[in-house]
Structures are given as C-alpha cells and as structure tokens.
Short mmCIF file of C-alpha atoms in Angstrom, two decimals:
data_model
loop_
_atom_site.label_atom_id
_atom_site.label_comp_id
_atom_site.label_asym_id
_atom_site.label_seq_id
_atom_site.Cartn_x
_atom_site.Cartn_y
_atom_site.Cartn_z
CA MET A 8 -12.17 12.80 -26.75
CA SER A 9 -15.69 11.57 -25.98
CA LEU A 10 -16.03 8.42 -23.89
CA LEU A 11 -17.72 6.66 -26.80
CA LEU A 12 -14.81 7.39 -29.15
CA ASN A 13 -12.38 6.37 -26.41
CA ALA A 14 -14.17 3.02 -26.03
CA GLU A 15 -14.13 2.45 -29.78
CA ARG A 16 -10.38 3.06 -29.78
CA CYS A 17 -9.94 0.51 -26.96
CA PHE A 18 -12.00 -2.09 -28.85
CA ALA A 19 -9.98 -1.48 -32.02
CA ASN A 20 -6.77 -1.99 -30.01
CA GLN A 21 -8.16 -5.25 -28.59
CA GLN A 22 -8.49 -6.55 -32.15
CA THR A 23 -5.13 -5.15 -33.27
CA HIS A 24 -3.24 -6.70 -30.37
CA LYS A 25 -5.24 -9.90 -30.02
CA ALA A 26 -2.12 -12.00 -30.66
CA LEU A 27 -0.54 -10.69 -27.44
CA ASN A 28 -3.13 -12.78 -25.55
CA ALA A 29 -3.84 -10.16 -22.89
CA PHE A 30 -7.57 -10.92 -22.69
CA VAL A 31 -9.19 -14.29 -22.07
CA ALA A 32 -12.75 -12.91 -22.18
CA PRO A 33 -13.07 -9.52 -23.95
CA LEU A 34 -16.12 -7.36 -23.26
CA ALA A 35 -17.57 -7.96 -26.74
CA GLU A 36 -18.07 -11.65 -25.89
CA SER A 37 -20.26 -11.00 -22.83
CA PHE A 38 -22.00 -7.63 -23.28
CA PRO A 39 -24.61 -6.37 -25.81
CA VAL A 40 -23.01 -3.66 -27.98
CA GLN A 41 -26.16 -1.51 -28.08
CA GLN A 42 -26.44 -1.46 -24.27
CA LEU A 43 -22.77 -0.50 -23.99
CA GLY A 44 -23.20 2.39 -26.42
CA GLN A 45 -26.07 3.78 -24.38
CA GLN A 46 -24.04 3.55 -21.15
CA LEU A 47 -21.20 5.49 -22.74
CA ARG A 48 -23.51 8.18 -24.11
CA ASP A 49 -25.10 8.56 -20.65
CA ALA A 50 -21.63 8.86 -19.08
CA ASP A 51 -20.68 11.51 -21.67
CA GLU A 52 -23.79 13.51 -20.80
CA ARG A 53 -23.03 13.31 -17.08
CA ARG A 54 -19.49 14.51 -17.71
CA ILE A 55 -20.72 17.47 -19.77
CA ARG A 56 -23.26 18.42 -17.06
CA GLY A 57 -20.62 18.08 -14.32
CA THR A 58 -22.49 15.23 -12.61
CA ALA A 59 -20.06 12.39 -13.34
CA LYS A 60 -20.32 9.52 -10.85
CA SER A 61 -16.56 9.37 -10.40
CA PRO A 62 -13.29 10.11 -12.23
CA VAL A 63 -13.62 6.71 -13.95
CA ASP A 64 -17.25 7.16 -15.04
CA GLY A 65 -17.50 5.71 -18.57
CA ARG A 66 -13.93 4.38 -18.56
CA LEU A 67 -13.09 0.82 -19.65
CA ILE A 68 -11.42 -1.14 -16.85
CA ALA A 69 -9.98 -4.62 -17.39
CA ILE A 70 -10.28 -7.20 -14.62
CA LYS A 71 -7.71 -9.90 -13.86
CA ASP A 72 -9.28 -13.33 -14.22
CA ASN A 73 -8.88 -14.25 -10.55
CA ILE A 74 -11.33 -11.49 -9.56
CA CYS A 75 -14.95 -12.66 -9.74
CA THR A 76 -17.43 -11.20 -12.20
CA THR A 77 -20.91 -12.47 -13.06
CA GLU A 78 -20.82 -11.63 -16.79
CA SER A 79 -17.82 -13.80 -17.66
CA PRO A 80 -16.29 -17.00 -16.24
CA THR A 81 -13.59 -16.69 -13.57
CA THR A 82 -11.05 -19.39 -14.41
CA CYS A 83 -7.82 -18.15 -12.76
CA ALA A 84 -6.24 -19.45 -16.01
CA SER A 85 -6.60 -22.98 -14.59
CA GLY A 86 -8.13 -26.03 -16.21
CA ILE A 87 -9.69 -27.04 -12.92
CA LEU A 88 -11.91 -23.91 -13.02
CA SER A 89 -12.65 -24.09 -16.74
CA GLY A 90 -16.09 -22.56 -17.35
CA PHE A 91 -16.67 -21.62 -13.69
CA LYS A 92 -19.06 -18.67 -13.30
CA SER A 93 -19.21 -16.93 -9.96
CA PRO A 94 -22.72 -16.39 -8.50
CA TYR A 95 -21.61 -12.99 -7.20
CA PRO A 96 -19.12 -10.28 -8.22
CA ALA A 97 -16.10 -9.19 -6.20
CA THR A 98 -16.60 -6.08 -4.08
CA VAL A 99 -14.04 -4.15 -6.15
CA VAL A 100 -16.01 -4.95 -9.32
CA GLU A 101 -19.25 -3.76 -7.70
CA LYS A 102 -17.52 -0.56 -6.60
CA LEU A 103 -16.22 0.07 -10.12
CA LYS A 104 -19.69 -0.37 -11.60
CA ALA A 105 -21.19 1.92 -8.96
CA ALA A 106 -18.59 4.49 -10.01
CA GLY A 107 -19.79 4.26 -13.62
CA ALA A 108 -16.84 2.24 -14.93
CA ILE A 109 -17.37 -0.44 -17.57
CA VAL A 110 -15.69 -3.84 -17.30
CA ALA A 111 -13.54 -4.19 -20.44
CA GLY A 112 -13.14 -7.95 -20.02
CA LYS A 113 -11.10 -10.52 -18.08
CA THR A 114 -7.32 -10.60 -18.50
CA ASN A 115 -4.84 -13.45 -18.68
CA LEU A 116 -2.53 -14.39 -15.79
CA ASP A 117 -0.35 -17.11 -14.35
CA GLU A 118 -2.52 -19.93 -13.03
CA PHE A 119 -3.95 -18.89 -9.64
CA GLY A 120 -1.48 -15.98 -9.69
CA MET A 121 1.54 -18.29 -9.35
CA GLY A 122 4.31 -17.10 -11.63
CA SER A 123 6.49 -14.18 -12.66
CA ASP A 124 6.03 -14.15 -16.45
CA SER A 125 2.33 -14.89 -17.19
CA THR A 126 3.30 -18.12 -18.95
CA ASN A 127 1.64 -20.62 -16.57
CA SER A 128 -1.82 -20.22 -18.11
CA MET A 129 -4.20 -22.69 -19.75
CA HIS A 130 -4.93 -19.90 -22.26
CA GLY A 131 -1.27 -19.65 -23.30
CA ALA A 132 1.43 -17.11 -22.47
CA VAL A 133 0.90 -13.36 -22.48
CA LYS A 134 3.26 -11.60 -24.89
CA ASN A 135 4.86 -8.21 -24.29
CA LEU A 136 4.58 -5.60 -27.05
CA TYR A 137 8.34 -5.11 -26.64
CA THR A 138 10.59 -7.46 -28.59
CA GLN A 139 14.31 -8.20 -28.79
CA ASP A 140 15.94 -9.57 -31.94
CA GLY A 141 12.45 -10.34 -33.21
CA ASP A 142 11.51 -12.41 -30.14
CA PHE A 143 8.68 -11.49 -27.78
CA LEU A 144 9.66 -10.44 -24.26
CA SER A 145 8.04 -11.51 -21.00
CA ALA A 146 5.08 -9.44 -19.82
CA GLY A 147 5.89 -10.20 -16.19
CA GLY A 148 3.54 -11.95 -13.84
CA SER A 149 1.21 -12.79 -12.61
CA SER A 150 -0.86 -9.76 -13.75
CA GLY A 151 0.78 -9.73 -17.19
CA GLY A 152 -2.51 -9.66 -19.09
CA SER A 153 -3.70 -6.55 -17.23
CA ALA A 154 -0.34 -4.82 -17.80
CA VAL A 155 -0.26 -5.54 -21.55
CA ALA A 156 -3.91 -4.47 -21.91
CA VAL A 157 -3.04 -1.09 -20.38
CA MET A 158 0.25 -0.81 -22.29
CA THR A 159 -1.44 -1.31 -25.67
CA GLY A 160 -4.48 0.89 -24.99
CA GLN A 161 -6.96 -1.99 -24.88
CA CYS A 162 -8.49 -0.41 -21.76
CA ASP A 163 -8.10 2.77 -19.71
CA ALA A 164 -6.83 0.97 -16.61
CA ALA A 165 -6.92 -2.49 -15.07
CA LEU A 166 -7.26 -4.30 -11.78
CA GLY A 167 -4.66 -6.86 -10.78
CA THR A 168 -3.61 -8.69 -7.66
CA ASP A 169 -0.22 -8.46 -6.00
CA THR A 170 1.03 -11.22 -3.69
CA GLY A 171 4.78 -10.77 -3.99
CA GLY A 172 5.11 -8.33 -6.89
CA SER A 173 2.47 -9.54 -9.35
CA ILE A 174 1.39 -5.99 -10.24
CA ARG A 175 4.71 -4.17 -9.93
CA LEU A 176 6.84 -6.62 -11.95
CA PRO A 177 4.52 -6.59 -15.02
CA ALA A 178 4.35 -2.80 -14.76
CA ALA A 179 8.15 -2.62 -14.83
CA TYR A 180 8.38 -4.93 -17.85
CA THR A 181 5.67 -3.10 -19.85
CA GLY A 182 6.42 0.54 -19.01
CA THR A 183 3.17 1.09 -17.12
CA VAL A 184 2.35 2.18 -13.56
CA GLY A 185 1.53 -0.57 -11.08
CA PHE A 186 0.26 0.22 -7.58
CA LYS A 187 -0.04 -2.16 -4.63
CA PRO A 188 -1.91 -0.46 -1.75
CA SER A 189 -1.31 -0.99 1.96
CA TYR A 190 -2.60 -4.41 2.98
CA GLY A 191 -6.29 -4.23 3.93
CA MET A 192 -7.03 -0.91 2.20
CA VAL A 193 -8.89 -2.62 -0.69
CA SER A 194 -11.41 -5.44 -0.28
CA ARG A 195 -10.39 -8.99 -1.19
CA TRP A 196 -13.97 -10.29 -1.12
CA GLY A 197 -14.61 -12.15 -4.37
CA VAL A 198 -10.91 -12.47 -5.17
CA VAL A 199 -9.72 -16.06 -5.52
CA ALA A 200 -7.18 -16.50 -2.74
CA HIS A 201 -3.54 -17.34 -3.35
CA ALA A 202 -1.93 -16.36 -0.02
CA ASN A 203 -4.37 -14.61 2.32
CA SER A 204 -1.83 -12.67 4.37
CA LEU A 205 -0.18 -11.26 1.23
CA ASP A 206 -2.86 -10.88 -1.49
CA THR A 207 -3.68 -7.27 -2.33
CA VAL A 208 -5.90 -5.91 -5.09
CA GLY A 209 -4.18 -3.08 -6.95
CA VAL A 210 -4.21 -0.97 -10.08
CA LEU A 211 -2.36 -0.84 -13.38
CA ALA A 212 -2.58 2.37 -15.43
CA ARG A 213 -0.64 4.42 -17.95
CA ASN A 214 0.26 7.03 -15.32
CA SER A 215 -0.02 7.62 -11.59
CA SER A 216 -2.81 10.16 -12.08
CA MET A 217 -5.12 7.49 -13.51
CA ALA A 218 -4.00 5.02 -10.83
CA ARG A 219 -4.95 7.58 -8.16
CA LYS A 220 -8.39 8.05 -9.73
CA MET A 221 -8.91 4.29 -9.61
CA PHE A 222 -7.73 3.97 -6.03
CA GLY A 223 -9.49 6.89 -4.38
CA LYS A 224 -9.21 10.44 -3.14
CA LYS A 225 -6.62 11.82 -0.73
CA ASP A 226 -7.06 11.28 3.00
CA ARG A 227 -6.32 14.95 3.78
CA SER A 228 -9.33 16.53 5.40
CA HIS A 229 -7.26 19.55 6.52
CA GLU A 230 -6.49 20.64 2.96
CA MET A 231 -8.57 22.70 0.56
CA PRO A 232 -10.99 20.50 -1.44
CA THR A 233 -9.94 19.46 -4.96
CA GLU A 234 -11.87 18.19 -7.95
CA LEU A 235 -10.96 14.60 -7.07
CA MET A 236 -12.00 14.95 -3.42
CA LYS A 237 -15.67 15.59 -4.27
CA PHE A 238 -16.02 11.97 -5.39
CA LYS A 239 -16.32 8.86 -3.27
CA ASP A 240 -13.40 6.45 -3.26
CA VAL A 241 -13.49 4.03 -6.19
CA VAL A 242 -11.82 0.74 -5.17
CA LYS A 243 -10.46 1.46 -1.70
CA GLY A 244 -12.68 1.39 1.36
CA TYR A 245 -13.94 -0.87 4.13
CA ASP A 246 -15.86 -4.05 3.27
CA SER A 247 -17.66 -5.95 6.02
CA TYR A 248 -17.53 -9.14 3.94
CA ASP A 249 -13.72 -9.17 4.03
CA PRO A 250 -12.24 -10.05 7.45
CA THR A 251 -8.86 -8.56 6.43
CA SER A 252 -10.37 -5.19 5.44
CA ILE A 253 -9.28 -2.32 7.70
CA PRO A 254 -12.37 -1.08 9.60
CA PRO A 255 -13.52 2.58 9.42
CA ASP A 256 -12.38 3.56 12.92
CA THR A 257 -8.88 2.22 12.23
CA ARG A 258 -8.79 4.06 8.89
CA SER A 259 -9.71 7.26 10.71
CA ARG A 260 -6.95 6.66 13.26
CA ILE A 261 -4.39 6.10 10.47
CA ALA A 262 -5.51 9.28 8.69
CA GLN A 263 -5.25 11.29 11.91
CA LYS A 264 -1.73 10.04 12.63
CA LEU A 265 -0.68 10.94 9.09
CA ILE A 266 -2.04 14.47 9.54
CA GLU A 267 -0.29 14.87 12.91
CA HIS A 268 3.03 13.61 11.56
CA LYS A 269 3.00 15.92 8.54
CA ALA A 270 1.85 18.90 10.59
CA LYS A 271 4.76 18.28 12.97
CA LEU A 272 7.15 18.47 10.01
CA HIS A 273 5.39 21.62 8.69
CA TRP A 274 4.84 20.02 5.31
CA GLY A 275 3.02 22.03 2.68
CA ASP A 276 1.43 20.72 -0.49
CA ARG A 277 4.81 19.88 -2.08
CA PRO A 278 7.31 18.98 0.66
CA PHE A 279 10.94 18.06 0.17
CA LEU A 280 11.36 14.44 1.18
CA ARG A 281 14.08 12.28 2.71
CA ILE A 282 14.46 9.37 0.28
CA GLY A 283 15.95 6.10 1.51
CA VAL A 284 18.16 3.93 -0.71
CA PRO A 285 18.65 0.42 0.78
CA LYS A 286 22.09 -0.95 -0.05
CA GLU A 287 20.77 -4.55 -0.04
CA TYR A 288 18.76 -3.78 -3.19
CA ASN A 289 21.94 -3.05 -5.16
CA THR A 290 22.43 -6.70 -6.10
CA GLU A 291 25.23 -8.26 -8.14
CA GLU A 292 22.64 -9.59 -10.60
CA MET A 293 21.30 -6.11 -11.41
CA GLN A 294 21.81 -5.13 -15.05
CA PRO A 295 23.89 -1.96 -15.60
CA VAL A 296 21.02 -0.27 -17.47
CA VAL A 297 18.78 -0.70 -14.41
CA ARG A 298 21.44 0.57 -12.01
CA GLN A 299 22.14 3.59 -14.23
CA ALA A 300 18.44 4.45 -14.38
CA TRP A 301 18.24 4.17 -10.57
CA LEU A 302 21.21 6.52 -10.09
CA ALA A 303 19.92 8.98 -12.71
CA THR A 304 16.52 9.12 -10.99
CA LEU A 305 18.12 9.72 -7.60
CA GLN A 306 20.27 12.51 -9.07
CA GLY A 307 17.20 14.10 -10.61
CA LEU A 308 15.37 14.00 -7.27
CA ARG A 309 18.37 15.52 -5.48
CA LYS A 310 18.41 18.40 -7.98
CA LEU A 311 14.77 19.09 -7.08
CA GLY A 312 15.78 19.50 -3.42
CA HIS A 313 15.03 16.07 -2.00
CA ALA A 314 17.61 14.46 0.31
CA ILE A 315 19.06 11.02 -0.46
CA HIS A 316 20.07 8.72 2.42
CA LEU A 317 21.72 5.30 2.29
CA LEU A 318 19.86 2.68 4.35
CA SER A 319 20.41 -0.86 5.50
CA LEU A 320 17.54 -3.35 5.63
CA PRO A 321 19.41 -6.50 6.71
CA ALA A 322 16.45 -8.91 6.63
CA THR A 323 15.93 -8.14 2.93
CA LYS A 324 18.50 -10.82 2.04
CA MET A 325 16.25 -13.46 3.63
CA ALA A 326 12.94 -12.05 2.33
CA LEU A 327 12.71 -14.09 -0.87
CA SER A 328 13.34 -17.35 0.97
CA ALA A 329 10.74 -16.47 3.59
CA TYR A 330 8.22 -15.52 0.93
CA TYR A 331 8.58 -18.82 -0.91
CA VAL A 332 7.85 -20.67 2.32
CA ILE A 333 4.89 -18.55 3.48
CA ALA A 334 3.11 -18.07 0.13
CA PRO A 335 3.12 -21.77 -0.94
CA ALA A 336 2.06 -22.79 2.58
CA GLU A 337 -0.99 -20.55 2.43
CA ALA A 338 -1.65 -21.54 -1.19
CA SER A 339 -1.61 -25.27 -0.40
CA SER A 340 -4.36 -24.67 2.14
CA ASN A 341 -6.40 -22.42 -0.15
CA LEU A 342 -6.21 -24.79 -3.12
CA ALA A 343 -7.31 -27.86 -1.18
CA LYS A 344 -10.95 -27.18 -2.10
CA TYR A 345 -10.37 -27.61 -5.86
CA ASP A 346 -11.11 -31.32 -5.95
CA GLY A 347 -14.02 -31.66 -8.40
CA VAL A 348 -16.42 -32.17 -5.50
CA ARG A 349 -16.56 -28.81 -3.72
CA TYR A 350 -15.06 -26.71 -6.54
CA GLY A 351 -13.55 -27.46 -9.90
CA THR A 352 -14.27 -29.44 -13.02
CA LYS A 353 -14.17 -33.20 -12.45
CA ALA A 354 -11.66 -34.83 -14.78
CA SER A 355 -13.25 -38.27 -15.20
CA ASP A 356 -15.34 -40.92 -13.54
CA ARG A 357 -12.20 -42.79 -12.50
CA ASP A 358 -11.86 -40.69 -9.35
CA GLY A 359 -12.96 -42.73 -6.41
CA THR A 360 -11.25 -45.93 -7.46
CA ASP A 361 -8.45 -47.31 -5.31
CA ASN A 362 -9.72 -45.12 -2.43
CA VAL A 363 -8.46 -41.96 -4.18
CA LEU A 364 -11.32 -39.51 -4.51
CA TYR A 365 -9.84 -36.69 -6.57
CA ALA A 366 -6.33 -37.63 -7.73
CA SER A 367 -7.04 -37.53 -11.48
CA THR A 368 -9.07 -34.31 -11.17
CA ARG A 369 -6.27 -32.39 -9.48
CA GLY A 370 -3.62 -34.07 -11.62
CA ALA A 371 -5.29 -33.07 -14.88
CA GLY A 372 -6.74 -29.72 -13.82
CA LEU A 373 -3.75 -28.09 -12.11
CA GLY A 374 -0.59 -26.93 -13.86
CA GLU A 375 2.96 -27.90 -13.00
CA GLU A 376 3.85 -24.69 -11.12
CA VAL A 377 0.70 -24.90 -9.00
CA LYS A 378 1.45 -28.54 -8.15
CA ARG A 379 5.02 -27.60 -7.22
CA ARG A 380 3.83 -24.91 -4.80
CA ILE A 381 1.19 -27.18 -3.27
CA LEU A 382 3.90 -29.74 -2.54
CA LEU A 383 6.26 -27.10 -1.15
CA GLY A 384 3.54 -25.62 1.02
CA SER A 385 2.23 -28.94 2.27
CA TYR A 386 5.72 -29.99 3.27
CA SER A 387 6.54 -26.74 5.10
CA LEU A 388 3.31 -27.08 7.12
CA SER A 389 3.92 -30.73 8.01
CA ALA A 390 4.67 -31.70 11.60
CA ALA A 391 8.22 -32.62 10.64
CA ALA A 392 9.04 -29.33 8.94
CA ILE A 393 6.84 -26.55 10.31
CA ASP A 394 9.29 -25.47 13.04
CA ASN A 395 12.28 -25.36 10.68
CA TYR A 396 10.52 -23.67 7.76
CA PHE A 397 7.16 -21.97 8.30
CA ILE A 398 7.83 -20.67 11.82
CA GLN A 399 11.31 -19.46 10.83
CA ALA A 400 9.88 -17.71 7.77
CA GLN A 401 7.36 -15.88 9.96
CA LYS A 402 10.21 -14.74 12.24
CA ILE A 403 12.07 -13.37 9.20
CA ARG A 404 8.90 -11.58 8.18
CA ARG A 405 8.74 -9.89 11.57
CA LEU A 406 12.42 -8.87 11.29
CA LEU A 407 11.73 -7.37 7.88
CA GLN A 408 8.78 -5.39 9.22
CA ARG A 409 11.01 -4.11 12.03
CA ASP A 410 13.67 -3.03 9.50
CA PHE A 411 11.13 -0.99 7.56
CA ASN A 412 9.52 0.49 10.66
CA ASP A 413 12.90 1.55 12.01
CA SER A 414 13.75 3.25 8.70
CA PHE A 415 10.64 5.38 8.33
CA ALA A 416 10.39 8.70 10.15
CA MET A 417 6.69 8.12 10.72
CA ALA A 418 5.94 5.34 13.20
CA HIS A 419 3.72 2.51 12.03
CA PRO A 420 0.20 3.88 12.69
CA LEU A 421 -1.11 0.58 14.07
CA MET A 422 1.75 -0.07 16.48
CA GLU A 423 1.81 1.39 19.98
CA CYS A 424 5.57 1.86 20.12
CA GLN A 425 8.53 1.65 17.80
CA ASP A 426 12.01 0.77 19.03
CA ASP A 427 14.88 2.47 17.24
CA PHE A 428 16.79 -0.79 16.83
CA TYR A 429 19.41 0.34 14.32
CA ASN A 430 19.44 4.05 15.20
CA HIS A 431 20.08 5.22 11.63
CA VAL A 432 18.76 8.14 9.58
CA LYS A 433 14.98 8.22 9.26
CA VAL A 434 13.38 8.66 5.84
CA ASP A 435 9.96 9.51 4.46
CA ILE A 436 9.98 7.21 1.45
CA ILE A 437 12.14 4.42 0.01
CA MET A 438 13.06 4.11 -3.66
CA THR A 439 14.54 1.07 -5.41
CA PRO A 440 14.36 -0.55 -8.85
CA THR A 441 11.32 -2.79 -9.32
CA ALA A 442 13.26 -5.54 -11.09
CA GLN A 443 16.92 -6.43 -11.39
CA THR A 444 16.74 -6.76 -15.17
CA LEU A 445 14.79 -5.70 -18.22
CA ALA A 446 12.12 -8.11 -19.42
CA PRO A 447 13.69 -11.43 -20.55
CA LYS A 448 12.87 -13.15 -23.84
CA LEU A 449 9.89 -15.48 -23.59
CA ASN A 450 11.74 -18.30 -25.32
CA SER A 451 14.60 -18.05 -22.80
CA LEU A 452 12.27 -18.91 -19.91
CA VAL A 453 11.96 -22.53 -21.03
CA ASN A 454 15.47 -23.33 -19.82
CA ARG A 455 15.20 -21.44 -16.53
CA SER A 456 15.05 -23.32 -13.25
CA ALA A 457 12.28 -22.62 -10.75
CA LEU A 458 14.82 -20.83 -8.52
CA GLU A 459 15.83 -18.48 -11.35
CA VAL A 460 12.18 -17.67 -12.04
CA TYR A 461 11.48 -17.02 -8.34
CA SER A 462 14.44 -14.62 -8.10
CA ALA A 463 12.64 -12.17 -10.41
CA ASP A 464 10.60 -11.13 -7.34
CA VAL A 465 13.58 -10.44 -5.10
CA LEU A 466 13.07 -6.64 -5.04
CA THR A 467 9.28 -6.71 -4.71
CA VAL A 468 8.58 -9.33 -2.02
CA PRO A 469 9.93 -7.29 0.95
CA ALA A 470 7.18 -4.66 0.66
CA SER A 471 4.58 -7.43 0.31
CA LEU A 472 5.77 -9.27 3.41
CA ALA A 473 5.61 -6.00 5.36
CA GLY A 474 2.18 -5.07 3.94
CA LEU A 475 3.45 -1.68 2.72
CA PRO A 476 2.15 0.44 -0.17
CA ALA A 477 4.42 0.29 -3.22
CA MET A 478 4.28 1.53 -6.79
CA SER A 479 6.33 0.80 -9.89
CA VAL A 480 6.86 3.91 -12.02
CA PRO A 481 8.51 3.84 -15.48
CA VAL A 482 11.57 6.01 -16.08
CA SER A 483 13.03 6.49 -19.54
CA ILE A 484 16.22 4.85 -20.75
CA LEU A 485 18.06 5.01 -24.07
CA ARG A 486 17.23 2.13 -26.37
CA ARG A 487 20.12 0.04 -27.53
CA GLY A 488 21.20 0.28 -31.13
CA GLY A 489 20.97 -2.39 -33.82
CA ASN A 490 17.86 -4.59 -33.90
CA ASP A 491 16.46 -3.53 -30.54
CA GLN A 492 14.49 -0.47 -31.64
CA ASN A 493 11.30 -2.15 -30.42
CA GLY A 494 12.95 -3.08 -27.13
CA PRO A 495 12.12 -1.67 -23.70
CA SER A 496 12.35 2.11 -23.43
CA THR A 497 11.76 2.32 -19.67
CA VAL A 498 12.87 0.79 -16.38
CA GLY A 499 10.54 0.43 -13.40
CA MET A 500 11.39 2.38 -10.23
CA GLN A 501 9.71 1.16 -7.05
CA VAL A 502 8.45 3.64 -4.46
CA ILE A 503 7.73 2.18 -1.00
CA GLY A 504 5.93 4.05 1.78
CA GLN A 505 5.06 3.49 5.43
CA PHE A 506 1.90 1.48 6.10
CA GLY A 507 -1.19 3.61 5.46
CA ASP A 508 0.73 6.40 3.73
CA ASP A 509 -0.40 5.45 0.23
CA GLU A 510 -0.81 9.13 -0.64
CA LEU A 511 2.91 9.85 -0.19
CA VAL A 512 3.68 6.99 -2.62
CA PHE A 513 1.48 8.69 -5.21
CA TYR A 514 3.13 12.05 -4.54
CA MET A 515 6.65 10.70 -5.04
CA SER A 516 5.58 8.72 -8.12
CA GLU A 517 4.24 11.87 -9.75
CA ILE A 518 7.58 13.60 -9.09
CA ILE A 519 9.49 10.71 -10.69
CA GLU A 520 7.18 10.83 -13.70
CA SER A 521 7.92 14.54 -14.11
CA LEU A 522 11.65 13.78 -14.40
CA SER A 523 11.05 11.85 -17.64
CA MET A 524 9.01 14.61 -19.27
#
C-alpha cells in the first residue's frame, strides 16, 4: 500500500472512531491537506528509489498531549494549560520529523499523566474499542489515547510517556504493543514533567517490529548489517538539552558490555534464553484468564527450548507503596509552577485578594486526581514526614533495584560491582503479566477508591522504579461466550530486561508474538 493510501485510511479511521475520544487535536485541524499530500508523495518516491529517510518515513505518528509540538496546543488534558502553545517542539518530535514521519495529531491522556484509565481529562474519558455487555471498557492510562489510536488504525504508531506503567497498561488493555525503554535512552526535553526520575518516553505500535523501527536500530556492531541498521536511530539517542539523557560515551560502554556478555555465552542470532518468573507477581487478585495466558505463554516458550526459572523479588511487595510516595512527591514540585503567573491560564481577577496569589487559578484549573497527588507529595516532602515516607520509599527503591540486579545474569552495565545477595539462579529476561485483570468497565470506575485505581499499576511500577526496559506484548485468549463477542481477545505479557539491554526485550517480544500466530 502506498503511503498516501495508508494516510487516507488513517484519516478515515479517525472519523469512524471519533467517539472513542483518542485524539484531542487531529492532524486535519492543524495542517494544510495539500502540503500533507505532497509530503506523502515525496516519501513514496523516496521509498521506491530506496532513499527513504528512515523506516518511519511517511508514516503517521500520534503524539501524547504532554509532549510539546508547535503546530498544536500542548494541554496535558488540564484546564490550567488550556490553549497553551509551546514555543519549541520536544526533541523526540524533532527527531521524528527529521526521520520523515508525519505527526498525526495529539492524543488524549489522564491530566498530567496522573491516572490508570485515561478518565482524568478535561477532554473527557478515552473509550476502548472493546466492550462488555454493551458498556465501553477502560483504555488504560495514562497513554490511553495513544493506545486506542494505534488499536483502531488512526495512526501507524504513537508516542506515549511511561512513569509507572502508563504505556504498558494501555497496551495490555487494547491489545497493542507498548514499549518503555531503559531510563535515559530517549530524550525527555520538551516533555511536560510528571516525576523526573521515572518519566520515560516510549512507543505504542501494533507489533514489536514497528515499535523497533520507532525506537532505533540494534546496538550490535559485531553482527552483519541489516536493512534497519543502515538508518539512524529514530527516537532514541543522546540529547544535550536533557540532563537525564545517557551521554554517548556511556552508551558506548553499555553496548560494549552487552557484546562482551553475549560473546561469553556464545550467543548466536537466536539464542535460547533463561526466563525468570517472579513468584511475587502471581497475586491473589489476578484473574484466572490472565494467569492461564501467562502459563500458556511460558509453556510455549519452553517448547521452543527456552528455560523457565522461578524467581523471588521480595521488594516487589513494597514497590507500589514506594511509587505512590516518590511519584507524587516529584509531581508536587513539578506542578508548583502552574499558578497563572509563570505558567497556566489565570482563572479570574480574584487571585491576589486575602494574600492568596493563585488559589482560585489552581483550584479551578487542576483536576481532583492532580490535587490529591499534590497534597500527598507535599506532605511526604514536609519536614515532619520526609524521613518516614520519602526517604523510606527511596530505600525500598534501592532494594528493588538490588533484587533485579541480583536476578539478571548480566551485571548492571553502569555499576562497578554486583553482590550476589540472594544467590539464586540467574536469568536473561523476566516475564510477567502486564496487568492483573482484563480492562474494567468504564462505568465501574466511578465507584472505585483511589487505592483500587492505584493497584492497577502493581505489576508495572517495579520496572519503572528500577529504570529497566519493559514491553507489553499481546497474547491471544479465547473470548467468553454470550454477549462478550466484542470483549478483549488478548492479555498483555510484560517482558523486562536488564538496564541497557533493550534489544533483548525486543527479541523476546518477537518470540512471544510468534506463539500467537
């Protein structure tokens, strides 16, 4: 299919599925149609001549609305940023354009990325294409708009952000692929900050092959060149504007350690892997259909020759609690600037009375969930609570990182030494479900407590706290009978790799995809 016809199909799908509320600013609202047609024809000609700029040249890529673009407003789905237009684009957006990709529009999300169902948005909730008993299901959050846009063919792929599972959970609920790279691999410059030590820009796509094209080529200089390797990386790479971006010399050191480790194991192009299964992820709350899909996938991998090993990651049980101390603490600091003076839309002229400069602006412009997290974060950073909450949460984070490092056969490439604290079997990759349940009904979320909503992230936050690469891959399940024929047909399986070994996550994800074919 030509790129022009592919784009026309995406635009038609945007109109067909408009009611799902995936986009807040579609491309058609901010880009001249004639100019777009010429770009697509030029990309088609480059592809025919074999001079394509990248694997995503001429492809339509949706952008989550907390990633800055200059063509459309960047609102973060918050009233306080209503109409805000960034004076500069995010680095990842610039890199996509340099690669020939076309921004398909801005997608809906939970306000400032705070939520697990993409319902905390001034634009309204995102709806999943899947239904149950005639009711819409949750699209997951906070990158639910990007996931639904990919799921329904409204774009070829999408960018999202993942703080504690905000790419992987929507991917699991919508049957798409969601990839969170190692922390620091992709620039955060131009991304509105939620929690600086956790935020990671990632990719949502229909399969891991497209996600790999979006991310970048393999870091395997010792192998024979492939078609993908002739291109520059698309979104990954060092950015001097981002202080958390991994510098080039460190990237080279990571790549060299990966090569040395795999050469020591005499791995070829398709090695048999040791797959870790953490017992702490087999929770009581897990639905039987999810557990059955997990076991079936492990059995399929064993039949292919991979070894399955039971692991223990003890700090996992404390990870969710630690996350919901650390993330709100960082968010409360980041959101302090939205006061109607430095950033944000001023609510009224009443601010300033009674010695309160911005009370009504923040009260009217911020949603309930954002206010809740600001209060939680401000309290945990207070002099009275910081030792009992924030410092303890950071200690749990370090324990969790140690658990992961002790489980992987490859030592963390940025650590000088690695103590074998638990002295158990070493593995190459870890595989768990992405979520404990299938997507819940949207109308059932109204009666859920904040704690119940937060628990949706229990299987995804550990990898985020440790900064590890992780991907949610859909595996097929049998649909239930009766009125659920439009219900979910897949369950998300999460693949977690050692820091820097993003390529091995892609490799295992492709194997899991092949099991469902």
